[in-house]
Amino acid sequence: MCSSEQTAPSQQPTSNTTAKLPTLAIATPYQRDGATVQNWADHNGCGSSRLSTCVEIKLTQSTERLLENCKTDPTQFLRAIKEAKVALPNGQGWEAALATKKENTDIRDLLRIYHRFECFNIYSHVVGAGYHTSMHWVRDGRSNLIKKLCEDFPDPALSLSVIGSSEATLEDKWGSDWAFSGISTFNHLPYSRCLVNRSEIFDIAVVGVPFDSLTTYRSGAREGPKAIRWASGRHLSGRSFHPSLHFNPYESWASVLDCGDIPVVPIDPVLAMKQMGDALFELLSRSTSEKSRWSHPRLILLGGDHSIVLPMLRALHKIRQEPVALLHFDAHIDTMDPDSYPRKAWKSQASEIHHGTVFWQAAQEGLLLPGHLVHAGVHGRVSSLQDFHSDDSLGFLRIPVEEMDDEGADAIIKKIHDTIGEDVPVYVSIDIDVLDPAFAPGTGAPETGGWTSREMMRIMTVLSKLDVVGLDIVEVTPAYDSAGGDTAFAAANLAYEAISMMVQKEMETSKFEADYKDQREEL
């Protein structure tokens, strides 16, 4: 009655036909009242000599079809299982279907495999219990069926045993992280100590600048780089396909690295400025990849308070030998005259520079290009109207936060684009307090009434039309953030958006345009 050959039945099975199925070469470890697979096989007509080759299980036609699909065309097996759902009573859920006595038990077991995606639980908790549909059933035979299905099932996640490929490389086995594993680099990017490794070639580098000694209110932004990297770990670099731009910026023409932090001294601001300037110039002096048209790498700075932008602008001026345009997202203008602060009786040259005066100082040093300067999202208080007059004299255009409601995002984007221009090198500085505290509470000088994170992301699409030569995200202060790290998550995502826009800008040049067009057309 039972053949040793593992072949499909010669005739088309009909309802309630008897099908021959191969068993595992090893017997099930489960025993109950002395019953084993051997006893079950003998009871059903298979002798002991043939136990290792086959058993007979009574199957319906639909179940037989599933098994045949599994053996002959694994790619269709999932589809066949889905089709088998029609055998279940309409309106019954999974638990009800499993409990019913009216339907074939084999189909229910197959559906449970499909639904649970965990054969071990079926084997140990359902099969091992020896009780199904209000009747005792032959546990060992059923376990052989399910174990065999799990072995043949095309999805390895359903396998009872995990078998690693002998041909897999060590990189294949251990080279990938989950979002929660690995060291905290930005988006799990490769890490290099770029400042001490001059042979490192990169087009875009993420650089932490943990300095906050020049704040005028709440400190703590020195922890910003660490928090932003932690939040960025939510997305792996290999799983960073942009949903709108239709490409992964880390798998494009650009070489993107995390260069770690600049070890800035926290107790001497004058020395710290020197350290930051030298380190940033060192990184800007490095070579870019062969695919890049850029004359120097682009740095994405993670602050730190807003004073870190001054040594960055100085380094850019030194490497480019020209002033740059500025796109400044902030609740505050940061062009305050140092004398507007309460320091009349106590003055020093060092005290003129802090996070509220950096762009005033940059303008005095000739680092900025007048007429191509924009503050966007302004809604913080100033000392007097004179502060705005001083800002006007430096050549800035102010876009107050209310314009989002009055004119909309597209009008703001156009205003930024028209003021800065496409072919003018522009530095982008993002103070996270441009966002409303509901979206970014963890900052040193929060101001209510800011933009939402979605509005900010929409405005940032303008970067794909600008010649961005560097960018920072500053004033993330984790000590004041929400328990879930909302501010850090917002900052990490804005940095990713900026990198994506910068890469896309180059992809749309003649050098990459054909490949990018083909990639988008595929979608």
PDB file of C-alpha atoms in Angstrom, residues 98-101 126-127 129-138:
ATOM      1  CA  LEU A  98      -9.027  26.221  13.382  1.00  0.00           C
ATOM      2  CA  ALA A  99     -11.704  25.124  15.805  1.00  0.00           C
ATOM      3  CA  THR A 100     -14.307  23.975  13.300  1.00  0.00           C
ATOM      4  CA  LYS A 101     -14.904  20.241  12.833  1.00  0.00           C
ATOM      5  CA  VAL A 126      -0.412  22.510  18.404  1.00  0.00           C
ATOM      6  CA  VAL A 127       1.025  19.206  17.278  1.00  0.00           C
ATOM      7  CA  ALA A 129      -0.566  18.984  22.433  1.00  0.00           C
ATOM      8  CA  GLY A 130      -2.074  15.992  20.659  1.00  0.00           C
ATOM      9  CA  TYR A 131      -5.511  17.605  20.623  1.00  0.00           C
ATOM     10  CA  HIS A 132      -7.237  19.166  17.648  1.00  0.00           C
ATOM     11  CA  THR A 133     -10.850  19.935  16.676  1.00  0.00           C
ATOM     12  CA  SER A 134     -12.302  18.317  19.791  1.00  0.00           C
ATOM     13  CA  MET A 135     -10.787  14.920  19.032  1.00  0.00           C
ATOM     14  CA  HIS A 136      -7.537  13.111  19.588  1.00  0.00           C
ATOM     15  CA  TRP A 137      -5.673  12.808  16.368  1.00  0.00           C
ATOM     16  CA  VAL A 138      -2.579  10.917  15.351  1.00  0.00           C
TER      17      VAL A 138
END
